[in-house]
């Protein structure tokens, strides 16, 4: 693949100006990252080029996953960045074990495959991508179901988590985390884990602020990473429903963005970082990923602006996860334990 070389851009942001979050053990994770999930309409080559471009304007945090099917290309980009003068120690690289690799005997192999593809000796953070082992193929429709689908079974999840803990002990990963978890599931995990999750990755944007889960995560010393921070305009068709709202079309977001000479999308990213989560917006367009990191480094929103944005929460989940349901006649809400108990 013919990727551009890395070199710092004159209009970029000094990485030292980006806020960071302290994790258990003292490591600091950069307060904005670049997502690398290109949905079903962006090529791996475009994503890899964007990784180099984002690094050139100041990004040092990249959120990857095996299921995105582009880690081998992102690995070439990371090699270019390090060869261009950015020490590996200044990069923060995430990856995730996919749902069909939850068996304890498969977790280490999946991690080593990601390390090989990403051309790394270690990962800064490794997630269990979803708490369900239910698999779906890339590009599937909303009706897709795995024949082996099952609900969350805590004993099974702890077998997976035990294999994750061994990755830390072996030095393959520095931290482990959860993704798409709920409070009742996290309570069980926190009670049984030897190595507690350092991070929980969760959907967070102005129209879906998840205050109860967010507060629970923070109170338990877990850093929240927010995916879909601008409302995921490029999400797959299977995740779209007629009731979805659009954050960047909200009159309040548009008004504050105009006042601050920001694009509404960049304002959403800025709000997320200032609110306390670590947003991981995705874009392969230089104008967009540059605007996002510049917004995070710019003058903070006022207390009144932050309070106003807190009031436009519409509880609108966009990544509903229907393909992970495990029996007939279920609703996507069954995945999210809305009544405080784990659905079986």
CSV table of C-alpha atoms in Angstrom, one decimal:
chain,number,residue,atom,x,y,z
A,1,UNK,CA,0.0,0.0,0.0
A,2,UNK,CA,1.3,3.4,-1.0
A,3,UNK,CA,0.9,5.4,2.2
A,4,UNK,CA,2.2,9.0,2.7
A,5,UNK,CA,5.1,9.5,5.0
A,6,UNK,CA,4.5,11.1,8.4
A,7,UNK,CA,5.6,14.6,9.2
A,8,UNK,CA,4.2,17.1,11.7
A,9,UNK,CA,1.7,19.6,10.1
A,10,UNK,CA,2.2,23.3,10.7
A,11,UNK,CA,-1.5,23.8,11.3
A,12,UNK,CA,-1.7,20.9,13.7
A,13,UNK,CA,-2.1,20.8,17.5
A,14,UNK,CA,0.9,20.2,19.8
A,15,UNK,CA,0.0,16.9,21.5
A,16,UNK,CA,1.1,18.3,24.8
A,17,UNK,CA,-2.0,20.7,24.6
A,18,UNK,CA,-4.4,17.8,24.6
A,19,UNK,CA,-5.9,16.9,28.0
A,20,UNK,CA,-5.2,13.4,29.3
A,21,UNK,CA,-6.9,11.1,31.8
A,22,UNK,CA,-5.1,9.2,34.5
A,23,UNK,CA,-5.7,5.5,34.7
A,24,UNK,CA,-5.1,3.1,37.6
A,25,UNK,CA,-1.4,2.6,37.9
A,26,UNK,CA,-0.6,6.2,36.8
A,27,UNK,CA,-0.6,5.9,33.0
A,28,UNK,CA,-2.2,8.8,31.2
A,29,UNK,CA,-4.5,8.2,28.1
A,30,UNK,CA,-4.8,11.1,25.6
A,31,UNK,CA,-8.1,12.8,25.9
A,32,UNK,CA,-9.1,12.4,22.2
A,33,UNK,CA,-8.5,9.6,19.9
A,34,UNK,CA,-9.2,8.7,16.3
A,35,UNK,CA,-11.7,5.9,15.7
A,36,UNK,CA,-10.9,3.5,12.9
A,37,UNK,CA,-14.3,1.8,12.2
A,38,UNK,CA,-15.1,2.8,8.6
A,39,UNK,CA,-18.5,1.3,8.7
A,40,UNK,CA,-19.4,-0.3,5.4
A,41,UNK,CA,-18.4,2.6,3.1
A,42,UNK,CA,-14.8,3.5,3.8
A,43,UNK,CA,-11.9,1.4,2.7
A,44,UNK,CA,-9.1,0.2,4.9
A,45,UNK,CA,-6.6,2.2,2.8
A,46,UNK,CA,-8.5,5.4,3.5
A,47,UNK,CA,-8.5,4.7,7.2
A,48,UNK,CA,-4.8,4.0,7.2
A,49,UNK,CA,-4.1,7.2,5.4
A,50,UNK,CA,-6.3,9.1,7.9
A,51,UNK,CA,-4.3,7.6,10.8
A,52,UNK,CA,-1.1,9.1,9.4
A,53,UNK,CA,-2.9,12.4,8.6
A,54,UNK,CA,-4.4,12.5,12.1
A,55,UNK,CA,-1.0,11.8,13.7
A,56,UNK,CA,0.5,14.7,11.7
A,57,UNK,CA,-2.0,17.1,13.2
A,58,UNK,CA,-1.5,15.9,16.8
A,59,UNK,CA,-3.4,12.7,17.5
A,60,UNK,CA,-1.6,10.1,19.5
A,61,UNK,CA,-4.5,7.9,20.4
A,62,UNK,CA,-6.0,5.4,17.9
A,63,UNK,CA,-8.9,3.1,18.6
A,64,UNK,CA,-8.7,-0.1,16.6
A,65,UNK,CA,-10.4,-3.5,16.5
A,66,UNK,CA,-9.9,-6.8,14.8
A,67,UNK,CA,-13.5,-6.9,13.4
A,68,UNK,CA,-12.8,-3.6,11.5
A,69,UNK,CA,-10.7,-5.8,9.1
A,70,UNK,CA,-8.2,-3.0,8.6
A,71,UNK,CA,-5.6,-3.5,11.4
A,72,UNK,CA,-3.0,-4.8,9.0
A,73,UNK,CA,-3.3,-1.5,7.1
A,74,UNK,CA,-3.4,0.6,10.2
A,75,UNK,CA,-0.2,-1.2,11.3
A,76,UNK,CA,1.6,0.1,8.2
A,77,UNK,CA,0.4,3.6,9.1
A,78,UNK,CA,1.7,3.2,12.7
A,79,UNK,CA,5.0,2.0,11.4
A,80,UNK,CA,5.3,5.1,9.2
A,81,UNK,CA,4.5,7.3,12.2
A,82,UNK,CA,7.1,5.8,14.4
A,83,UNK,CA,9.7,5.8,11.5
A,84,UNK,CA,8.8,9.5,11.1
A,85,UNK,CA,10.0,10.3,14.6
A,86,UNK,CA,7.1,9.7,17.0
A,87,UNK,CA,8.3,7.4,19.8
A,88,UNK,CA,6.1,4.3,20.4
A,89,UNK,CA,5.8,5.4,24.0
A,90,UNK,CA,4.0,8.6,22.9
A,91,UNK,CA,1.3,6.6,21.1
A,92,UNK,CA,-1.7,5.0,22.7
A,93,UNK,CA,-3.1,2.1,20.7
A,94,UNK,CA,-6.3,0.2,21.5
A,95,UNK,CA,-7.7,-3.0,20.1
A,96,UNK,CA,-10.5,-5.4,20.9
A,97,UNK,CA,-11.2,-9.1,21.0
A,98,UNK,CA,-14.2,-9.9,18.8
A,99,UNK,CA,-17.2,-11.8,19.9
A,100,UNK,CA,-16.3,-15.1,18.2
A,101,UNK,CA,-13.0,-15.2,20.1
A,102,UNK,CA,-14.3,-15.1,23.6
A,103,UNK,CA,-13.2,-18.7,24.4
A,104,UNK,CA,-10.2,-18.5,26.8
A,105,UNK,CA,-8.1,-20.5,24.4
A,106,UNK,CA,-8.8,-18.0,21.7
A,107,UNK,CA,-8.3,-14.6,23.5
A,108,UNK,CA,-4.5,-14.7,23.5
A,109,UNK,CA,-4.4,-15.8,19.8
A,110,UNK,CA,-6.7,-12.9,18.9
A,111,UNK,CA,-4.5,-10.5,20.7
A,112,UNK,CA,-1.3,-11.8,19.1
A,113,UNK,CA,-2.9,-11.5,15.7
A,114,UNK,CA,-3.8,-7.9,16.4
A,115,UNK,CA,-0.3,-7.2,17.6
A,116,UNK,CA,1.1,-8.7,14.4
A,117,UNK,CA,-1.2,-6.8,12.2
A,118,UNK,CA,-0.6,-3.5,14.0
A,119,UNK,CA,3.2,-4.2,14.0
A,120,UNK,CA,3.4,-3.6,17.8
A,121,UNK,CA,5.1,-5.4,20.7
A,122,UNK,CA,2.3,-4.4,23.1
A,123,UNK,CA,-1.1,-2.8,23.2
A,124,UNK,CA,-1.9,0.1,25.6
A,125,UNK,CA,-5.4,-1.1,26.0
A,126,UNK,CA,-7.3,-4.2,25.0
A,127,UNK,CA,-11.1,-4.5,25.2
A,128,UNK,CA,-13.7,-7.2,25.2
A,129,UNK,CA,-15.7,-5.6,22.3
A,130,UNK,CA,-19.1,-6.8,23.4
A,131,UNK,CA,-20.2,-8.7,26.5
A,132,UNK,CA,-21.9,-11.3,24.2
A,133,UNK,CA,-20.2,-14.0,22.2
A,134,UNK,CA,-22.8,-13.5,19.5
A,135,UNK,CA,-21.2,-13.1,16.1
A,136,UNK,CA,-22.4,-11.4,12.9
A,137,UNK,CA,-20.6,-11.0,9.6
A,138,UNK,CA,-19.5,-7.6,8.3
A,139,UNK,CA,-22.1,-5.8,6.3
A,140,UNK,CA,-25.0,-7.9,7.6
A,141,UNK,CA,-28.6,-6.7,7.9
A,142,UNK,CA,-30.4,-5.9,11.1
A,143,UNK,CA,-32.1,-9.3,10.9
A,144,UNK,CA,-28.8,-11.2,11.0
A,145,UNK,CA,-28.5,-13.7,14.0
A,146,UNK,CA,-25.8,-16.2,14.9
A,147,UNK,CA,-27.1,-19.7,15.3
A,148,UNK,CA,-25.0,-20.0,18.5
A,149,UNK,CA,-26.2,-16.7,20.0
A,150,UNK,CA,-26.8,-16.6,23.8
A,151,UNK,CA,-27.4,-14.1,26.5
A,152,UNK,CA,-24.8,-12.7,28.8
A,153,UNK,CA,-23.6,-15.5,31.1
A,154,UNK,CA,-21.4,-14.1,33.8
A,155,UNK,CA,-19.4,-17.3,34.5
A,156,UNK,CA,-18.6,-17.5,30.7
A,157,UNK,CA,-17.6,-13.8,30.6
A,158,UNK,CA,-15.3,-14.3,33.6
A,159,UNK,CA,-13.5,-17.0,31.7
A,160,UNK,CA,-12.9,-14.5,28.9
A,161,UNK,CA,-11.9,-11.9,31.4
A,162,UNK,CA,-9.5,-14.3,33.1
A,163,UNK,CA,-7.7,-14.7,29.7
A,164,UNK,CA,-7.6,-10.9,29.4
A,165,UNK,CA,-5.9,-10.7,32.8
A,166,UNK,CA,-3.3,-13.1,31.7
A,167,UNK,CA,-2.5,-10.8,28.7
A,168,UNK,CA,-1.6,-8.1,31.3
A,169,UNK,CA,0.6,-10.5,33.3
A,170,UNK,CA,2.4,-11.5,30.1
A,171,UNK,CA,3.1,-7.9,29.1
A,172,UNK,CA,1.2,-8.2,25.8
A,173,UNK,CA,-1.2,-5.4,26.9
A,174,UNK,CA,-0.8,-2.7,29.5
A,175,UNK,CA,-4.5,-2.3,30.4
A,176,UNK,CA,-7.7,-4.1,29.8
A,177,UNK,CA,-11.2,-2.7,29.5
A,178,UNK,CA,-14.8,-3.3,28.8
A,179,UNK,CA,-17.1,-2.0,26.0
A,180,UNK,CA,-20.9,-1.8,25.7
A,181,UNK,CA,-21.4,-2.9,29.3
A,182,UNK,CA,-24.2,-2.1,31.6
A,183,UNK,CA,-24.3,-1.3,35.4
A,184,UNK,CA,-25.5,-4.8,36.5
A,185,UNK,CA,-22.9,-6.5,34.3
A,186,UNK,CA,-20.1,-4.2,35.6
A,187,UNK,CA,-21.1,-4.8,39.2
A,188,UNK,CA,-20.6,-8.5,38.8
A,189,UNK,CA,-17.3,-8.0,37.0
A,190,UNK,CA,-16.0,-5.6,39.6
A,191,UNK,CA,-16.8,-8.1,42.3
A,192,UNK,CA,-15.0,-11.0,40.6
A,193,UNK,CA,-12.1,-9.5,38.6
A,194,UNK,CA,-8.5,-9.7,39.8
A,195,UNK,CA,-7.5,-7.0,37.3
A,196,UNK,CA,-10.3,-4.4,37.2
A,197,UNK,CA,-11.3,-2.7,33.9
A,198,UNK,CA,-9.3,0.5,33.4
A,199,UNK,CA,-11.7,1.8,30.8
A,200,UNK,CA,-15.3,1.3,29.6
A,201,UNK,CA,-16.1,2.2,26.0
A,202,UNK,CA,-19.7,3.4,25.6
A,203,UNK,CA,-21.9,5.4,23.3
A,204,UNK,CA,-21.8,9.0,24.4
A,205,UNK,CA,-23.0,12.2,22.6
A,206,UNK,CA,-25.2,15.2,23.5
A,207,UNK,CA,-28.4,13.3,22.7
A,208,UNK,CA,-27.3,10.2,24.6
A,209,UNK,CA,-25.4,11.1,27.7
A,210,UNK,CA,-26.0,8.0,29.8
A,211,UNK,CA,-25.6,9.9,33.1
A,212,UNK,CA,-26.3,6.9,35.4
A,213,UNK,CA,-23.8,4.6,33.7
A,214,UNK,CA,-21.3,7.4,33.2
A,215,UNK,CA,-21.5,8.3,37.0
A,216,UNK,CA,-21.1,4.6,37.9
A,217,UNK,CA,-18.1,4.2,35.8
A,218,UNK,CA,-16.3,7.3,37.1
A,219,UNK,CA,-17.1,6.6,40.7
A,220,UNK,CA,-15.5,3.2,40.3
A,221,UNK,CA,-12.3,4.6,38.9
A,222,UNK,CA,-13.0,3.5,35.3
A,223,UNK,CA,-12.3,6.0,32.5
A,224,UNK,CA,-15.1,6.4,30.0
A,225,UNK,CA,-14.3,6.4,26.3
A,226,UNK,CA,-17.1,7.8,24.2
A,227,UNK,CA,-17.8,6.3,20.8
A,228,UNK,CA,-20.1,8.0,18.3
A,229,UNK,CA,-19.4,11.4,19.9
A,230,UNK,CA,-21.1,13.4,17.1
A,231,UNK,CA,-24.0,11.0,16.7
A,232,UNK,CA,-22.5,8.5,14.3
A,233,UNK,CA,-23.8,10.0,10.9
A,234,UNK,CA,-21.9,7.2,9.1
A,235,UNK,CA,-23.2,4.3,11.1
A,236,UNK,CA,-24.4,1.2,9.2
A,237,UNK,CA,-28.0,1.1,8.0
A,238,UNK,CA,-28.8,-1.8,10.4
A,239,UNK,CA,-28.4,0.7,13.3
A,240,UNK,CA,-30.8,3.3,11.9
A,241,UNK,CA,-34.4,3.7,13.0
A,242,UNK,CA,-37.1,6.4,12.3
A,243,UNK,CA,-36.9,7.7,15.8
A,244,UNK,CA,-33.2,8.5,15.8
A,245,UNK,CA,-32.3,12.2,16.4
A,246,UNK,CA,-29.4,14.1,14.9
A,247,UNK,CA,-27.1,15.8,17.4
A,248,UNK,CA,-25.5,18.2,14.9
A,249,UNK,CA,-28.9,19.5,13.8
A,250,UNK,CA,-29.9,20.4,17.4
A,251,UNK,CA,-30.6,24.1,17.6
A,252,UNK,CA,-28.7,24.5,20.8
A,253,UNK,CA,-25.6,22.8,19.3
A,254,UNK,CA,-25.8,24.8,16.2
A,255,UNK,CA,-26.2,28.1,18.2
A,256,UNK,CA,-23.2,27.4,20.4
A,257,UNK,CA,-21.1,26.2,17.5
A,258,UNK,CA,-21.9,29.4,15.5
A,259,UNK,CA,-21.0,31.5,18.5
A,260,UNK,CA,-17.6,29.8,18.8
A,261,UNK,CA,-16.9,29.5,15.1
A,262,UNK,CA,-16.9,25.7,15.3
A,263,UNK,CA,-18.7,23.1,13.2
A,264,UNK,CA,-21.5,21.5,15.2
A,265,UNK,CA,-19.7,18.1,15.0
A,266,UNK,CA,-16.5,19.6,16.5
A,267,UNK,CA,-18.6,21.2,19.2
A,268,UNK,CA,-20.0,17.8,20.1
A,269,UNK,CA,-16.4,16.4,20.4
A,270,UNK,CA,-15.4,19.4,22.5
A,271,UNK,CA,-18.3,18.9,24.8
A,272,UNK,CA,-17.4,15.2,25.2
A,273,UNK,CA,-13.8,15.9,26.1
A,274,UNK,CA,-14.7,18.7,28.5
A,275,UNK,CA,-17.5,16.6,30.1
A,276,UNK,CA,-14.8,14.1,31.1
A,277,UNK,CA,-15.1,11.2,28.6
A,278,UNK,CA,-12.5,10.5,25.9
A,279,UNK,CA,-14.2,11.0,22.5
A,280,UNK,CA,-13.0,8.9,19.6
A,281,UNK,CA,-14.5,10.5,16.5
A,282,UNK,CA,-14.0,8.9,13.2
A,283,UNK,CA,-13.3,10.7,9.9
A,284,UNK,CA,-11.0,10.1,6.9
A,285,UNK,CA,-11.4,13.8,5.9
A,286,UNK,CA,-8.5,16.0,7.1
A,287,UNK,CA,-10.7,19.1,7.6
A,288,UNK,CA,-12.9,17.1,10.0
A,289,UNK,CA,-10.3,15.4,12.1
A,290,UNK,CA,-8.2,18.6,12.3
A,291,UNK,CA,-11.3,20.6,13.4
A,292,UNK,CA,-12.1,18.0,16.1
A,293,UNK,CA,-8.6,18.1,17.7
A,294,UNK,CA,-8.4,21.9,17.4
A,295,UNK,CA,-11.8,22.2,19.2
A,296,UNK,CA,-10.6,20.0,22.1
A,297,UNK,CA,-7.5,22.2,22.5
A,298,UNK,CA,-9.4,25.5,22.3
A,299,UNK,CA,-10.9,27.7,25.0
A,300,UNK,CA,-13.3,25.7,27.2
A,301,UNK,CA,-17.0,26.0,27.0
A,302,UNK,CA,-18.6,28.1,29.7
A,303,UNK,CA,-20.4,26.5,32.7
A,304,UNK,CA,-23.7,27.8,31.3
A,305,UNK,CA,-23.0,26.3,27.9
A,306,UNK,CA,-22.1,22.9,29.5
A,307,UNK,CA,-25.3,23.1,31.6
A,308,UNK,CA,-27.4,23.9,28.5
A,309,UNK,CA,-26.0,20.9,26.6
A,310,UNK,CA,-26.7,18.6,29.6
A,311,UNK,CA,-30.4,19.5,29.2
A,312,UNK,CA,-30.7,18.3,25.6
A,313,UNK,CA,-30.1,14.6,26.4
A,314,UNK,CA,-32.8,12.7,24.5
A,315,UNK,CA,-31.8,9.2,25.6
A,316,UNK,CA,-31.4,8.4,21.9
A,317,UNK,CA,-29.2,5.3,21.6
A,318,UNK,CA,-28.0,5.0,18.0
A,319,UNK,CA,-25.9,1.8,18.1
A,320,UNK,CA,-28.6,-0.5,19.3
A,321,UNK,CA,-27.0,-3.9,18.6
A,322,UNK,CA,-30.0,-5.8,17.3
A,323,UNK,CA,-27.7,-8.3,15.6
A,324,UNK,CA,-26.6,-9.5,19.1
A,325,UNK,CA,-30.0,-10.7,20.2
A,326,UNK,CA,-30.3,-14.4,21.0
A,327,UNK,CA,-33.9,-15.4,20.7
A,328,UNK,CA,-37.0,-14.6,18.7
A,329,UNK,CA,-39.4,-11.8,19.6
A,330,UNK,CA,-36.8,-9.8,21.4
A,331,UNK,CA,-36.3,-6.0,21.3
A,332,UNK,CA,-32.9,-4.4,21.1
A,333,UNK,CA,-33.6,-2.9,24.6
A,334,UNK,CA,-33.1,-6.4,26.0
A,335,UNK,CA,-29.4,-6.0,25.4
A,336,UNK,CA,-29.1,-3.0,27.7
A,337,UNK,CA,-30.6,-4.2,31.1
A,338,UNK,CA,-32.8,-1.1,31.3
A,339,UNK,CA,-34.6,-2.3,34.5
A,340,UNK,CA,-31.3,-2.8,36.3
A,341,UNK,CA,-31.3,-6.6,35.9
A,342,UNK,CA,-29.5,-8.7,33.3
A,343,UNK,CA,-31.9,-10.0,30.7
A,344,UNK,CA,-31.6,-13.8,30.2
